[in-house]
Amino acid sequence: MTGEPNDDNREQFLAEAQELIETLSRDLLLLDQAERTGDANAEVLNDLFRGVHTLKGLSGMFGFTAVARLAHALEDQLERLRMGRAPLTGEALDLLFHGVERFQQLLAASGDSSGLDALPEGFVERVHALAQADAHGRDVLQDYAFDPESLAALS
């Protein structure tokens, strides 16, 4: 869809988005609890990823670019967590919780079209900075079963 969403589309999107965000909030609480108890639950991460992916698609389809951009950044972070390319840390959880709060803020601004279209650049930059820190903070050679001699030659 191009241009401004009409009132019916806006209301349909907002209702569906609010439902998805409530589910994301519940799933994040479950993930936080699992992380605190050491019971990592891959299914909760998968559910979060699917919810954010759905929200990204809906927001793109209905023309809500700020929500789509935010969802895209969160989807990237959740993908890194799901695939084990990033650790599930307190910082990562804080970022995810903050992302859900940003969704709620964007939806609360739905009466003001400029509020919904404002790109959440600061948040997107935080997601990218965390991804870079995760990539630089771990030794990717540990992912492979090298014998000590080969590892010494590589490093």
PDB file of N, CA and C in Angstrom, residues 3 6 8 11-12 20 31 36 41 43-44 52-53 57 77-78 94 96 98 122 139-140 147 151-154:
ATOM      1  N   GLY A   3       1.193   5.616   0.183  1.00  0.00           N
ATOM      2  CA  GLY A   3       0.486   6.773   0.711  1.00  0.00           C
ATOM      3  C   GLY A   3      -0.031   6.528   2.108  1.00  0.00           C
ATOM      4  N   ASN A   6      -5.959   4.582   4.970  1.00  0.00           N
ATOM      5  CA  ASN A   6      -7.249   5.183   5.299  1.00  0.00           C
ATOM      6  C   ASN A   6      -7.634   4.808   6.721  1.00  0.00           C
ATOM      7  N   ASP A   8     -10.076   3.041   8.027  1.00  0.00           N
ATOM      8  CA  ASP A   8     -10.387   1.630   8.271  1.00  0.00           C
ATOM      9  C   ASP A   8      -9.110   0.800   8.353  1.00  0.00           C
ATOM     10  N   GLU A  11      -7.251   1.574  11.640  1.00  0.00           N
ATOM     11  CA  GLU A  11      -7.869   0.922  12.793  1.00  0.00           C
ATOM     12  C   GLU A  11      -7.608  -0.586  12.792  1.00  0.00           C
ATOM     13  N   GLN A  12      -7.686  -1.192  11.613  1.00  0.00           N
ATOM     14  CA  GLN A  12      -7.411  -2.618  11.498  1.00  0.00           C
ATOM     15  C   GLN A  12      -5.967  -2.915  11.892  1.00  0.00           C
ATOM     16  N   LEU A  20      -0.545  -8.109  18.858  1.00  0.00           N
ATOM     17  CA  LEU A  20       0.794  -8.680  18.701  1.00  0.00           C
ATOM     18  C   LEU A  20       1.755  -8.163  19.780  1.00  0.00           C
ATOM     19  N   LEU A  31      10.720 -15.126  28.533  1.00  0.00           N
ATOM     20  CA  LEU A  31      12.137 -15.234  28.172  1.00  0.00           C
ATOM     21  C   LEU A  31      13.021 -14.706  29.294  1.00  0.00           C
ATOM     22  N   ARG A  36      16.777 -15.924  33.695  1.00  0.00           N
ATOM     23  CA  ARG A  36      17.153 -15.807  35.113  1.00  0.00           C
ATOM     24  C   ARG A  36      17.313 -17.169  35.787  1.00  0.00           C
ATOM     25  N   ASN A  41      14.818 -21.143  26.631  1.00  0.00           N
ATOM     26  CA  ASN A  41      13.709 -21.744  25.911  1.00  0.00           C
ATOM     27  C   ASN A  41      13.723 -21.244  24.467  1.00  0.00           C
ATOM     28  N   GLU A  43      11.886 -22.106  22.044  1.00  0.00           N
ATOM     29  CA  GLU A  43      10.552 -21.902  21.490  1.00  0.00           C
ATOM     30  C   GLU A  43      10.036 -20.492  21.770  1.00  0.00           C
ATOM     31  N   VAL A  44      10.353 -19.954  22.943  1.00  0.00           N
ATOM     32  CA  VAL A  44       9.936 -18.579  23.248  1.00  0.00           C
ATOM     33  C   VAL A  44      10.638 -17.603  22.308  1.00  0.00           C
ATOM     34  N   VAL A  52       7.363 -10.563  15.885  1.00  0.00           N
ATOM     35  CA  VAL A  52       7.979  -9.351  15.349  1.00  0.00           C
ATOM     36  C   VAL A  52       7.959  -9.388  13.821  1.00  0.00           C
ATOM     37  N   HIS A  53       8.196 -10.556  13.252  1.00  0.00           N
ATOM     38  CA  HIS A  53       8.162 -10.704  11.794  1.00  0.00           C
ATOM     39  C   HIS A  53       6.764 -10.375  11.257  1.00  0.00           C
ATOM     40  N   GLY A  57       5.666  -7.247   8.765  1.00  0.00           N
ATOM     41  CA  GLY A  57       4.912  -7.400   7.523  1.00  0.00           C
ATOM     42  C   GLY A  57       3.649  -6.564   7.495  1.00  0.00           C
ATOM     43  N   GLN A  77      17.857  -8.718  15.620  1.00  0.00           N
ATOM     44  CA  GLN A  77      18.428  -9.092  16.921  1.00  0.00           C
ATOM     45  C   GLN A  77      17.905 -10.461  17.370  1.00  0.00           C
ATOM     46  N   LEU A  78      16.625 -10.690  17.204  1.00  0.00           N
ATOM     47  CA  LEU A  78      16.050 -11.979  17.590  1.00  0.00           C
ATOM     48  C   LEU A  78      16.624 -13.110  16.742  1.00  0.00           C
ATOM     49  N   ASP A  94      17.088  -6.141  27.859  1.00  0.00           N
ATOM     50  CA  ASP A  94      16.698  -4.742  28.026  1.00  0.00           C
ATOM     51  C   ASP A  94      16.366  -4.110  26.680  1.00  0.00           C
ATOM     52  N   LEU A  96      15.306  -5.641  23.979  1.00  0.00           N
ATOM     53  CA  LEU A  96      14.036  -6.183  23.493  1.00  0.00           C
ATOM     54  C   LEU A  96      12.852  -5.549  24.228  1.00  0.00           C
ATOM     55  N   HIS A  98      12.821  -2.622  25.623  1.00  0.00           N
ATOM     56  CA  HIS A  98      12.748  -1.240  25.152  1.00  0.00           C
ATOM     57  C   HIS A  98      12.096  -1.188  23.767  1.00  0.00           C
ATOM     58  N   GLY A 122      17.535   6.251  16.913  1.00  0.00           N
ATOM     59  CA  GLY A 122      18.350   5.991  18.092  1.00  0.00           C
ATOM     60  C   GLY A 122      18.261   4.542  18.530  1.00  0.00           C
ATOM     61  N   ASP A 139      35.041 -15.056  20.017  1.00  0.00           N
ATOM     62  CA  ASP A 139      36.038 -15.652  19.137  1.00  0.00           C
ATOM     63  C   ASP A 139      35.336 -16.656  18.237  1.00  0.00           C
ATOM     64  N   VAL A 140      35.156 -16.304  16.962  1.00  0.00           N
ATOM     65  CA  VAL A 140      34.423 -17.178  16.043  1.00  0.00           C
ATOM     66  C   VAL A 140      35.146 -18.489  15.791  1.00  0.00           C
ATOM     67  N   ASP A 147      42.161 -28.636  16.103  1.00  0.00           N
ATOM     68  CA  ASP A 147      43.103 -29.145  17.074  1.00  0.00           C
ATOM     69  C   ASP A 147      44.021 -27.971  17.460  1.00  0.00           C
ATOM     70  N   LEU A 151      44.839 -24.425  15.395  1.00  0.00           N
ATOM     71  CA  LEU A 151      44.363 -23.185  15.974  1.00  0.00           C
ATOM     72  C   LEU A 151      45.514 -22.207  16.189  1.00  0.00           C
ATOM     73  N   ALA A 152      46.663 -22.700  16.656  1.00  0.00           N
ATOM     74  CA  ALA A 152      47.823 -21.834  16.859  1.00  0.00           C
ATOM     75  C   ALA A 152      48.300 -21.256  15.534  1.00  0.00           C
ATOM     76  N   ALA A 153      48.241 -22.035  14.459  1.00  0.00           N
ATOM     77  CA  ALA A 153      48.653 -21.542  13.145  1.00  0.00           C
ATOM     78  C   ALA A 153      47.696 -20.475  12.626  1.00  0.00           C
ATOM     79  N   LEU A 154      46.406 -20.577  12.966  1.00  0.00           N
ATOM     80  CA  LEU A 154      45.436 -19.613  12.515  1.00  0.00           C
ATOM     81  C   LEU A 154      45.480 -18.313  13.300  1.00  0.00           C
TER      82      LEU A 154
END
